[in-house]
Coordinates of N, CA, C and O in Angstrom, one line a residue:
M96 N 5.0 9.8 16.7 CA 4.3 8.5 16.8 C 4.9 7.4 15.9 O 5.6 7.5 15.0
K97 N 4.8 6.2 16.4 CA 5.7 5.1 16.0 C 4.7 4.2 15.0 O 3.8 3.4 15.8
I98 N 4.5 4.1 13.9 CA 4.2 3.5 12.9 C 4.8 2.2 11.9 O 6.0 2.5 11.8
A99 N 4.1 1.2 12.0 CA 4.7 -0.3 11.7 C 3.9 -0.1 10.6 O 2.7 -0.2 10.4
I100 N 4.4 -0.4 9.4 CA 3.5 -0.9 8.0 C 3.5 -2.9 7.4 O 4.6 -3.1 7.6
F101 N 2.5 -2.9 7.5 CA 2.4 -4.2 6.9 C 1.6 -4.2 5.9 O 0.6 -4.0 5.4
G102 N 1.9 -4.8 4.8 CA 1.8 -4.7 3.1 C 1.4 -5.9 2.3 O 2.0 -7.0 3.2
G103 N 1.1 -6.2 1.6 CA 0.5 -7.6 1.2 C -0.3 -7.6 0.3 O -1.0 -6.8 -0.2
S104 N -0.7 -8.5 -0.9 CA -1.6 -9.0 -1.4 C -3.5 -9.4 -0.8 O -4.1 -9.0 -1.1
F105 N -2.7 -9.8 0.1 CA -4.2 -10.4 1.4 C -5.0 -11.1 0.3 O -6.1 -10.5 0.5
N106 N -4.7 -12.2 -0.4 CA -5.6 -12.9 -1.5 C -5.7 -14.2 -0.7 O -5.5 -14.9 -1.7
P107 N -6.5 -14.5 -0.2 CA -7.5 -13.4 0.9 C -6.5 -13.2 1.9 O -6.1 -14.0 2.8
P108 N -7.2 -12.5 2.6 CA -6.1 -12.1 4.3 C -6.6 -13.3 5.0 O -7.9 -13.9 5.1
H109 N -5.9 -13.9 6.1 CA -6.2 -15.1 6.8 C -5.5 -15.2 7.8 O -4.8 -14.1 8.6
R110 N -6.0 -16.1 9.0 CA -5.3 -15.9 10.6 C -4.1 -15.5 10.5 O -3.4 -15.4 11.4
G111 N -3.0 -16.5 9.1 CA -1.6 -16.2 9.3 C -1.0 -14.6 9.3 O -0.6 -14.0 10.1
H112 N -1.9 -13.8 8.3 CA -2.2 -12.7 8.4 C -2.5 -11.9 9.7 O -1.2 -10.6 10.3
V113 N -2.9 -12.0 10.0 CA -3.3 -11.6 11.9 C -3.0 -11.8 12.7 O -2.3 -10.8 13.4
Q114 N -2.2 -12.7 12.8 CA -1.1 -13.4 13.8 C 0.1 -12.8 13.4 O 0.5 -12.2 14.4
A115 N 0.0 -12.3 12.5 CA 1.5 -11.3 12.2 C 1.5 -9.9 12.2 O 2.1 -9.8 13.0
A116 N 0.1 -9.4 12.4 CA -0.1 -8.2 12.7 C -0.2 -8.1 14.3 O 0.4 -7.1 14.8
L117 N -0.9 -9.5 15.1 CA -0.5 -9.3 16.1 C 0.7 -9.2 16.9 O 1.1 -9.1 18.1
D118 N 1.2 -10.6 16.3 CA 2.6 -10.4 16.5 C 3.6 -8.8 16.9 O 4.3 -8.2 17.5
A119 N 3.3 -8.3 15.5 CA 3.7 -7.0 15.1 C 3.8 -6.2 16.3 O 4.3 -5.1 16.9
V120 N 2.0 -6.1 16.9 CA 1.7 -5.0 17.6 C 2.6 -5.2 18.9 O 3.0 -4.5 19.7
F121 N 2.4 -6.7 19.3 CA 3.2 -7.3 20.9 C 4.3 -6.8 20.6 O 4.7 -6.0 21.2
Y122 N 5.4 -6.9 20.1 CA 6.5 -6.7 19.7 C 7.5 -5.5 19.4 O 8.4 -5.1 19.8
L123 N 7.0 -5.2 18.6 CA 7.0 -3.8 18.3 C 6.2 -2.5 19.0 O 7.0 -1.1 18.9
K124 N 5.3 -2.8 19.3 CA 4.4 -1.6 20.2 C 4.0 -0.1 19.4 O 4.6 1.0 19.9
P125 N 4.0 -0.4 18.0 CA 3.9 0.8 17.8 C 2.3 1.4 17.9 O 1.4 0.9 18.2
D126 N 2.3 2.9 17.9 CA 1.1 3.6 17.9 C -0.1 3.1 17.1 O -1.4 3.2 17.1
K127 N 0.5 2.9 15.2 CA -0.4 2.8 14.7 C 0.2 1.3 14.0 O 1.6 1.6 13.4
L128 N -0.2 0.4 13.3 CA 0.0 -0.5 11.9 C -0.8 -0.3 11.2 O -1.9 -0.3 10.7
L129 N -0.1 0.2 10.1 CA -0.6 0.5 8.5 C -0.6 -0.6 7.8 O 0.2 -1.3 7.8
V130 N -1.9 -1.1 7.5 CA -2.4 -2.3 6.8 C -2.5 -1.5 5.4 O -3.5 -1.3 5.1
I131 N -1.4 -1.8 4.4 CA -1.7 -1.7 2.9 C -1.9 -2.7 2.1 O -0.9 -3.6 1.4
P132 N -2.8 -3.4 1.6 CA -3.1 -4.6 0.7 C -2.5 -3.8 -0.9 O -2.9 -2.2 -1.3
T133 N -2.5 -4.4 -1.6 CA -1.8 -4.0 -2.6 C -2.6 -3.9 -3.7 O -3.9 -4.6 -3.8
A134 N -2.1 -3.0 -5.0 CA -3.9 -3.3 -5.9 C -3.1 -3.9 -6.7 O -3.6 -4.9 -7.4
I135 N -1.6 -4.0 -7.5 CA -1.4 -5.1 -8.4 C 0.1 -5.7 -7.8 O 0.8 -4.9 -7.7
P136 N 0.0 -7.1 -7.3 CA 0.9 -7.6 -6.4 C 2.3 -7.7 -7.3 O 2.3 -8.0 -9.2
P137 N 3.5 -6.8 -7.3 CA 4.7 -6.8 -8.3 C 5.2 -8.4 -8.5 O 6.2 -8.3 -9.6
H138 N 5.2 -9.0 -7.4 CA 5.8 -10.3 -7.5 C 5.2 -11.5 -8.3 O 5.6 -12.4 -8.3
K139 N 4.0 -11.3 -8.0 CA 3.0 -12.7 -8.5 C 2.1 -12.0 -9.3 O 1.8 -10.9 -9.4
S140 N 1.5 -12.9 -10.1 CA 0.2 -12.8 -10.9 C -1.3 -13.7 -10.4 O -0.3 -14.6 -9.3
L141 N -2.3 -12.4 -9.9 CA -3.1 -13.3 -9.3 C -4.1 -14.0 -10.1 O -4.3 -13.6 -11.6
E142 N -4.8 -15.2 -9.5 CA -5.6 -16.1 -10.6 C -6.8 -15.5 -10.9 O -6.8 -13.8 -10.3
E143 N -7.1 -15.8 -12.3 CA -8.4 -14.4 -12.7 C -9.6 -15.1 -12.0 O -10.4 -13.7 -11.8
D144 N -9.9 -15.8 -11.4 CA -11.1 -15.8 -10.0 C -10.9 -14.7 -8.6 O -11.5 -15.4 -8.1
S145 N -9.5 -14.5 -8.3 CA -9.4 -13.7 -7.5 C -10.3 -12.6 -7.0 O -10.3 -12.0 -8.0
P146 N -10.1 -12.7 -5.9 CA -11.0 -11.0 -5.5 C -9.6 -9.7 -6.6 O -8.7 -10.1 -5.9
G147 N -10.6 -9.0 -6.7 CA -10.4 -7.4 -6.7 C -9.4 -7.1 -5.4 O -9.7 -7.0 -4.7
P148 N -8.8 -5.5 -6.4 CA -8.3 -5.1 -5.2 C -9.0 -4.6 -4.3 O -9.0 -4.6 -2.7
E149 N -10.4 -4.0 -4.5 CA -11.5 -3.1 -3.7 C -12.0 -4.6 -2.6 O -12.1 -3.9 -1.9
E150 N -12.5 -5.5 -3.3 CA -12.8 -6.2 -2.2 C -11.6 -7.1 -1.4 O -12.0 -7.0 -0.3
R151 N -10.4 -7.0 -1.7 CA -9.2 -7.6 -1.4 C -9.2 -6.5 0.1 O -8.8 -6.8 1.4
F152 N -9.2 -5.1 -0.4 CA -9.2 -4.0 1.1 C -10.4 -4.2 1.5 O -10.2 -4.3 2.8
E153 N -11.7 -4.3 1.5 CA -12.6 -4.9 2.4 C -12.6 -6.1 3.2 O -13.0 -6.0 4.2
L154 N -12.1 -7.2 2.7 CA -11.3 -8.3 3.0 C -10.8 -8.2 4.4 O -10.5 -8.1 5.3
A155 N -9.6 -7.1 4.0 CA -8.7 -6.8 4.6 C -9.2 -5.8 5.9 O -9.0 -6.1 7.4
R156 N -10.2 -5.2 5.6 CA -10.9 -4.2 6.4 C -11.4 -5.3 7.9 O -11.1 -5.0 9.2
L157 N -12.1 -6.2 7.4 CA -12.9 -7.2 8.2 C -12.0 -7.8 8.9 O -12.4 -8.4 10.1
A158 N -10.7 -8.4 8.1 CA -9.9 -9.0 9.1 C -9.1 -8.3 10.2 O -9.0 -9.4 11.3
F159 N -8.8 -7.3 9.9 CA -8.2 -6.9 10.7 C -8.3 -5.6 11.7 O -8.0 -4.9 12.9
A160 N -10.3 -5.9 12.0 CA -10.8 -4.8 12.4 C -10.6 -5.1 14.1 O -11.1 -4.3 15.1
G161 N -10.3 -6.6 14.5 CA -10.2 -6.5 15.8 C -9.2 -6.4 16.7 O -8.7 -6.6 17.5
I162 N -8.0 -5.1 15.8 CA -7.2 -4.9 16.0 C -6.7 -3.5 16.3 O -7.0 -2.8 15.3
P163 N -7.1 -3.1 17.3 CA -7.0 -1.8 17.8 C -6.3 -0.2 17.2 O -6.7 0.5 16.8
Q164 N -5.0 -1.1 16.7 CA -3.9 -0.1 16.0 C -3.6 -0.3 14.9 O -3.1 0.6 14.5
A165 N -4.8 -1.3 14.2 CA -4.6 -1.6 12.8 C -5.6 -0.6 12.0 O -6.5 -0.2 12.6
E166 N -4.9 0.0 10.7 CA -6.0 1.0 10.2 C -5.6 0.4 8.6 O -4.0 0.0 8.4
V167 N -6.2 -0.3 7.9 CA -6.2 -0.1 6.7 C -6.1 0.6 5.7 O -7.3 1.6 5.7
S168 N -5.5 0.7 4.8 CA -5.2 1.9 3.9 C -5.4 1.7 2.5 O -4.6 0.7 2.1
D169 N -5.6 2.2 1.6 CA -6.6 2.0 0.2 C -5.2 3.3 -0.2 O -5.5 3.3 -1.8
I170 N -4.2 3.5 0.2 CA -3.5 4.9 -0.7 C -2.7 3.7 -1.8 O -2.4 3.9 -2.6
E171 N -2.6 1.8 -2.0 CA -2.1 1.4 -3.3 C -2.9 1.3 -4.3 O -3.4 1.4 -5.4
L172 N -4.4 1.0 -3.6 CA -5.7 1.3 -4.7 C -6.2 2.5 -5.4 O -6.0 2.6 -6.3
K173 N -5.4 3.8 -4.4 CA -6.0 4.8 -5.3 C -4.8 4.9 -6.4 O -5.0 5.5 -7.1
R174 N -3.4 4.7 -6.0 CA -2.1 4.9 -7.0 C -2.4 4.5 -8.0 O -2.3 4.8 -8.9
G175 N -3.2 2.9 -7.9 CA -3.0 1.9 -8.7 C -2.0 1.4 -9.4 O -0.8 1.6 -9.1
G176 N -2.0 0.5 -10.1 CA -1.1 0.1 -11.3 C 0.3 -0.6 -10.1 O -0.6 -1.6 -8.8
K177 N 1.0 -1.4 -10.3 CA 1.9 -2.3 -9.4 C 2.3 -1.4 -8.1 O 2.9 -0.9 -8.0
S178 N 2.3 -2.2 -6.9 CA 2.5 -1.9 -5.8 C 4.0 -2.2 -5.1 O 4.5 -3.0 -5.7

């Protein structure tokens, strides 16, 4: 099985994220595109009014729902801490 991984803060997920995922599926032809929202981004701090990890996870699920190969994983949320 060929798996591609797409991680990010997805704060919030937007058309650019979805297009990047679609491009990855088109060019890489993975069996699965694993989308992994961070719990806490290691490279930047989130604004106080930013959505929390669980909300960003749900937003990502909605954003990538139209891509059959995409599966949004909560692995980083369960692990906690900086991703």
